[in-house]
Short mmCIF file of C-alpha atoms in Angstrom, two decimals:
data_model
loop_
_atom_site.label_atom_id
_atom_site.label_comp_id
_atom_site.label_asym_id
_atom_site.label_seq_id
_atom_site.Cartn_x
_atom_site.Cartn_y
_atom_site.Cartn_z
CA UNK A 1 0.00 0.00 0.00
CA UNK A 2 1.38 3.39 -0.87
CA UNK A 3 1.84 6.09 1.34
CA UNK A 4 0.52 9.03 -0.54
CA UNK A 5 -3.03 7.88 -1.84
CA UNK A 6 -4.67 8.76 -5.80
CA UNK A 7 -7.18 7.81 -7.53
CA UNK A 8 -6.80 4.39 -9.25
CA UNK A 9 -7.87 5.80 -12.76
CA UNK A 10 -9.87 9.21 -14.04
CA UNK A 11 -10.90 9.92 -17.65
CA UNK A 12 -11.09 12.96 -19.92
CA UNK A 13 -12.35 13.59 -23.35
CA UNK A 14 -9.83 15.56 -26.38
CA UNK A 15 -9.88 18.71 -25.02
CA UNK A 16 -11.07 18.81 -21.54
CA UNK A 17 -9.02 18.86 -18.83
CA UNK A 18 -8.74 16.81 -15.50
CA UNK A 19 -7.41 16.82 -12.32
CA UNK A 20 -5.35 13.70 -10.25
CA UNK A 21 -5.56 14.17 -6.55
CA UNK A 22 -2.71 13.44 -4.05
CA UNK A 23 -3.40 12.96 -0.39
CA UNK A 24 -0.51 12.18 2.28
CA UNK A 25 -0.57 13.83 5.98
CA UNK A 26 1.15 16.68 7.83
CA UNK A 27 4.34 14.82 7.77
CA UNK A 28 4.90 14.89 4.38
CA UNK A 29 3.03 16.95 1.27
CA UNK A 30 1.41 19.23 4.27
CA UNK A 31 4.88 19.62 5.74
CA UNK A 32 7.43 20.03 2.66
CA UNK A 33 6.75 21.53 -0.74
CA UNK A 34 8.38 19.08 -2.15
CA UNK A 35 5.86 17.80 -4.11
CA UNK A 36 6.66 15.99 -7.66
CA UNK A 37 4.82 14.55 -10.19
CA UNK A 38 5.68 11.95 -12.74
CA UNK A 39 4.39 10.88 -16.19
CA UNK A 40 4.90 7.26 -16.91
CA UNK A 41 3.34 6.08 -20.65
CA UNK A 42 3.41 2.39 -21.34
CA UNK A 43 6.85 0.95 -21.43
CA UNK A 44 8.89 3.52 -20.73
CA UNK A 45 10.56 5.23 -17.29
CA UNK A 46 8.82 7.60 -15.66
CA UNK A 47 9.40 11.53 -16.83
CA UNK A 48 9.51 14.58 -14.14
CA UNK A 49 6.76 16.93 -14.85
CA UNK A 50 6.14 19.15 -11.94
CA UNK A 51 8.67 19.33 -9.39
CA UNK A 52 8.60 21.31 -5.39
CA UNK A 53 4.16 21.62 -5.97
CA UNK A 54 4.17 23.57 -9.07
CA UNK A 55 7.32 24.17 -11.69
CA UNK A 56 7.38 22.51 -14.42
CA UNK A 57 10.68 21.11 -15.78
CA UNK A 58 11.78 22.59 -19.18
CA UNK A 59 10.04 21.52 -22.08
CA UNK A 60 6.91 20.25 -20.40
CA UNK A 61 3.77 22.01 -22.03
CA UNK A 62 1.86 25.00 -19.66
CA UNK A 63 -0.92 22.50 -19.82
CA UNK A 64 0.80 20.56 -16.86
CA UNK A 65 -0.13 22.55 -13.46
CA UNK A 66 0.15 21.86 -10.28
CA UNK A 67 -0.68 22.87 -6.88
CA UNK A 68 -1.00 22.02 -3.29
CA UNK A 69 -3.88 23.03 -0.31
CA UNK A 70 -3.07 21.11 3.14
CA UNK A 71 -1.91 17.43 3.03
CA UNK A 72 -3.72 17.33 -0.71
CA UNK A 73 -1.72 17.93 -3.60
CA UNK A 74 -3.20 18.27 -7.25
CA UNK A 75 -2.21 17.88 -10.97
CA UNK A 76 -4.02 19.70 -13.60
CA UNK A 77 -3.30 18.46 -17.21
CA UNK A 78 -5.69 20.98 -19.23
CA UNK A 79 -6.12 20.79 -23.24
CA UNK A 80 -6.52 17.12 -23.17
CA UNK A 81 -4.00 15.08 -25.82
CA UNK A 82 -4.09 11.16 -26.75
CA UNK A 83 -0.44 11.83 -25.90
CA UNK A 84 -1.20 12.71 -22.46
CA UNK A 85 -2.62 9.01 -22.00
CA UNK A 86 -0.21 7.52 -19.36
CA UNK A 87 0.09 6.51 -15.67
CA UNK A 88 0.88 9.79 -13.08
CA UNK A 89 2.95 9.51 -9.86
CA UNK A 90 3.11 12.05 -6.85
CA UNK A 91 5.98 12.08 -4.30
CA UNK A 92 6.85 13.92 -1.54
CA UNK A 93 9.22 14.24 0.76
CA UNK A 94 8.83 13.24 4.66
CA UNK A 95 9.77 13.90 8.11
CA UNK A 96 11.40 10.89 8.28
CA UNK A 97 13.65 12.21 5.34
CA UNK A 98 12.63 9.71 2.86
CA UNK A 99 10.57 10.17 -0.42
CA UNK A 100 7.37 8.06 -0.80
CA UNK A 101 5.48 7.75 -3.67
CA UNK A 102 1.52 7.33 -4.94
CA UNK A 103 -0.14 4.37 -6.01
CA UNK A 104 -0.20 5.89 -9.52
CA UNK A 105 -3.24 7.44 -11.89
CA UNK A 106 -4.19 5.77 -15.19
CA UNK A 107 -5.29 8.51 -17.25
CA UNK A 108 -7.67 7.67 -20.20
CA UNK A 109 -8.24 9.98 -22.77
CA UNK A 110 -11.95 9.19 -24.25
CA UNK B 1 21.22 13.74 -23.01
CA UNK B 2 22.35 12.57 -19.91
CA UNK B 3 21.31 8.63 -20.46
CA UNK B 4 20.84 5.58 -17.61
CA UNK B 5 21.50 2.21 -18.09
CA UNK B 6 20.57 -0.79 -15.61
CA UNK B 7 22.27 -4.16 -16.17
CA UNK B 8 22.97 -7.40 -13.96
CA UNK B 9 20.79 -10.86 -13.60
CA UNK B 10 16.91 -10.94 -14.28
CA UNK B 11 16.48 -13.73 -11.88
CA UNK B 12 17.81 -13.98 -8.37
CA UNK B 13 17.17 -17.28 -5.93
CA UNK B 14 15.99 -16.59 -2.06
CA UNK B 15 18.49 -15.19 -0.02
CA UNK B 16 21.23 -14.64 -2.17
CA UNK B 17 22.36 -11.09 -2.79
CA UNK B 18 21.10 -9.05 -5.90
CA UNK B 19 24.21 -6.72 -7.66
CA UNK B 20 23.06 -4.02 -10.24
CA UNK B 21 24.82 -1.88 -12.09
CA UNK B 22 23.90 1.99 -13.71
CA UNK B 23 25.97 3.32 -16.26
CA UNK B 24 25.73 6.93 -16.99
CA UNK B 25 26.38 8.68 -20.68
CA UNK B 26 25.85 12.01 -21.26
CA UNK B 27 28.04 13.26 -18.83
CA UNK B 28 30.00 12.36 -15.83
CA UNK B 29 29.30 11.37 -12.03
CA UNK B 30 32.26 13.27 -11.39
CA UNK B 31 30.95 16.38 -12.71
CA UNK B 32 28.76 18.77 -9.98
CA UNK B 33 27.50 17.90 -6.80
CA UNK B 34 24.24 15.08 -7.53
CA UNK B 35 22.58 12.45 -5.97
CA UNK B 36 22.94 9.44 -7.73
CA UNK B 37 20.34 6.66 -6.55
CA UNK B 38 18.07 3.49 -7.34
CA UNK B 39 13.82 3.38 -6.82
CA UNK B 40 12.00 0.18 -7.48
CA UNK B 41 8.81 -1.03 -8.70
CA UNK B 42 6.47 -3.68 -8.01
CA UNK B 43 2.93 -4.18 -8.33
CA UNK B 44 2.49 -4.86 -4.53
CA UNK B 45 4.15 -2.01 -3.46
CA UNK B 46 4.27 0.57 -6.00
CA UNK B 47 7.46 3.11 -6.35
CA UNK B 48 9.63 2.88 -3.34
CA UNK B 49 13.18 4.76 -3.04
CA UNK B 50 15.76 2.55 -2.30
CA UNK B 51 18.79 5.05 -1.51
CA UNK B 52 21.16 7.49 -2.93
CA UNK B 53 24.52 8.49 -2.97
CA UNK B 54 26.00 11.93 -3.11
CA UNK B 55 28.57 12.44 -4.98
CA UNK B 56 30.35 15.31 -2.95
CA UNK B 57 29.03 14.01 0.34
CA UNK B 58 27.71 10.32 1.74
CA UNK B 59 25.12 7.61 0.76
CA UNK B 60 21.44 8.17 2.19
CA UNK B 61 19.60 4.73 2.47
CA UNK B 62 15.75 4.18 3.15
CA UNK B 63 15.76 3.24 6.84
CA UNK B 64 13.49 -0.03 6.12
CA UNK B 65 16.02 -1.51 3.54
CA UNK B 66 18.87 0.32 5.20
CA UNK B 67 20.04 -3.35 6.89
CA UNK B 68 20.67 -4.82 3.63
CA UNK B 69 21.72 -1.95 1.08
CA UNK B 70 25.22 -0.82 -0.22
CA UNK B 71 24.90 1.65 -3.06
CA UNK B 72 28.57 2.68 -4.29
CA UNK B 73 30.31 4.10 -7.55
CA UNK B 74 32.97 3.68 -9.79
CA UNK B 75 34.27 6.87 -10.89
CA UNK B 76 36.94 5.21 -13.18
CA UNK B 77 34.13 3.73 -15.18
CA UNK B 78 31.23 6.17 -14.81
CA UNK B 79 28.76 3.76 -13.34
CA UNK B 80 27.24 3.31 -9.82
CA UNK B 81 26.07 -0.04 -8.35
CA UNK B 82 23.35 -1.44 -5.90
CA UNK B 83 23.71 -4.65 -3.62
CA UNK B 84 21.03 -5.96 -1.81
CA UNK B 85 21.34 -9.21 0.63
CA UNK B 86 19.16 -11.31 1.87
CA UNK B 87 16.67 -11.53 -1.15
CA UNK B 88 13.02 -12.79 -0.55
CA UNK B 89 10.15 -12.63 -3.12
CA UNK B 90 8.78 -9.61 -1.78
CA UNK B 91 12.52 -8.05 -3.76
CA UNK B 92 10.65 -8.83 -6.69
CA UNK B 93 10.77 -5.90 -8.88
CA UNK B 94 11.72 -3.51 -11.80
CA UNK B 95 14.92 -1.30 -10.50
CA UNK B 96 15.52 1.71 -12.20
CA UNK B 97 18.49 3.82 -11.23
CA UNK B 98 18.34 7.31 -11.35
CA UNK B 99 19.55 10.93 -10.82
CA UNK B 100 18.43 13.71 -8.44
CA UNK B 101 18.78 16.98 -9.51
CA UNK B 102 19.22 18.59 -5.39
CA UNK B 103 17.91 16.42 -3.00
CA UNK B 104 16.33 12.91 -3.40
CA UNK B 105 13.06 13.67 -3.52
CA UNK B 106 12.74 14.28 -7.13
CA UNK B 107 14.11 12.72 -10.11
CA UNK B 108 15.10 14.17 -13.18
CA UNK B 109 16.00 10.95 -15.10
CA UNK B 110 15.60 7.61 -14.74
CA UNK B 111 17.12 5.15 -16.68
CA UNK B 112 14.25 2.53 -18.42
CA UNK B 113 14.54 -0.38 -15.42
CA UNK B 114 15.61 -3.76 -14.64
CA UNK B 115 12.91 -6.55 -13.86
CA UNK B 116 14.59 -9.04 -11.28
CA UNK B 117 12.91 -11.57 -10.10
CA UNK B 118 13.04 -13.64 -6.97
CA UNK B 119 12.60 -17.29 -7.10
CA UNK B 120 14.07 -20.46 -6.77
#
């Protein structure tokens, strides 16, 4: 079982946008802002998209955002591609000076 | 294009002691201050950080693999390495090694993974 929890899937259509929830506790995305988020298609290693809540890495698209309110952190992928169609990790950093991860997001793109 | 590459066995029997490799192209483990470490993936446990070293400063382990982890480097050849004893099927997983841009709790590459298995 992971530490920080997300949704097992969500679904958007061409277009649209959605947004993957990430929920840990006070001793880790409510304590640091360092909060990342990963993009993992089929078959390949996972890509940095967002990294400490909300900057985006160079080269990823302004439809990536990112924030963070309490122990809840959130991606926003806006402008919908069938590119975008991939698994999305959070991690954060803890208290215990460790990084834990999500269970992962399988986004669909209808 | 800094580039990752795992290598060492795919399958490992109970309790012996799993050696990995990472070789880095692109540019050198010598060059800057990084963390250079190893995350794993299984589909009990999702991603879990296994421990990193820093290459101006000491190795960082996760404190429930701690017991049974040596990451080290090679500097000669431009490749880092990951030992773990004491293997049980709950080891079972993809390893990817990777690089951390500051601290270790982001990644900016990862190299594509490693799928060991444990059994006999």
């Amino acid at each position: 079982q992971s530490a920080l929890t997300q949704p097992p899937s969500v679904s958007g259509s061409l277009g649209q946008s959605v947004t993957i929830s990430c929920t840990g506790t006070s001793s880790d995305v409510g304590h640091y802002n360092r909060v990342s988020w990963y993009q993992q298609p089929p078959g390949t290693a996972p890509k940095l998209i967002i990294f400490e809540v909300y900057n985006r890495p160079s080269g990823v698209p302004h439809r990536f955002s990112a924030s963070k309110s309490g122990n809840t952190a959130s991606l926003t992928i806006s402008g919908l591609q069938t590119e975008d169609e991939a698994i999305y990790y959070c991690s954060s950093y803890t208290t215990n000076t460790i990084v834990v991860f999500g269970g992962g997001t399988k986004l669909t793109v209808l | 294009q800094l580039h990752l590459q795992e290598s060492g066995p795919g399958l490992v029997k109970p309790s012996e002691t799993l050696s990995l490799t990472c070789s880095v192209s692109g540019d050198s483990i010598n060059s800057g201050c990084f963390f250079w470490g190893w995350i794993r993936q299984s589909p009990g446990k999702g991603l879990e950080w296994i421990g990193s070293l820093y290459s101006c400063g000491t190795t960082y382990y996760n404190p429930s693999l701690k017991s049974r982890v040596t990451i080290s480097a090679d500097r000669s050849k431009n490749e880092f390495s990951l030992k773990l004893t004491s293997l049980t099927a709950a080891d079972t997983a993809v390893y990817h090694c990777v690089r951390h841009p500051t601290g270790w709790y982001e990644v900016d590459y990862w190299g594509l993974g490693r799928l060991v298995t444990v059994a006999s």
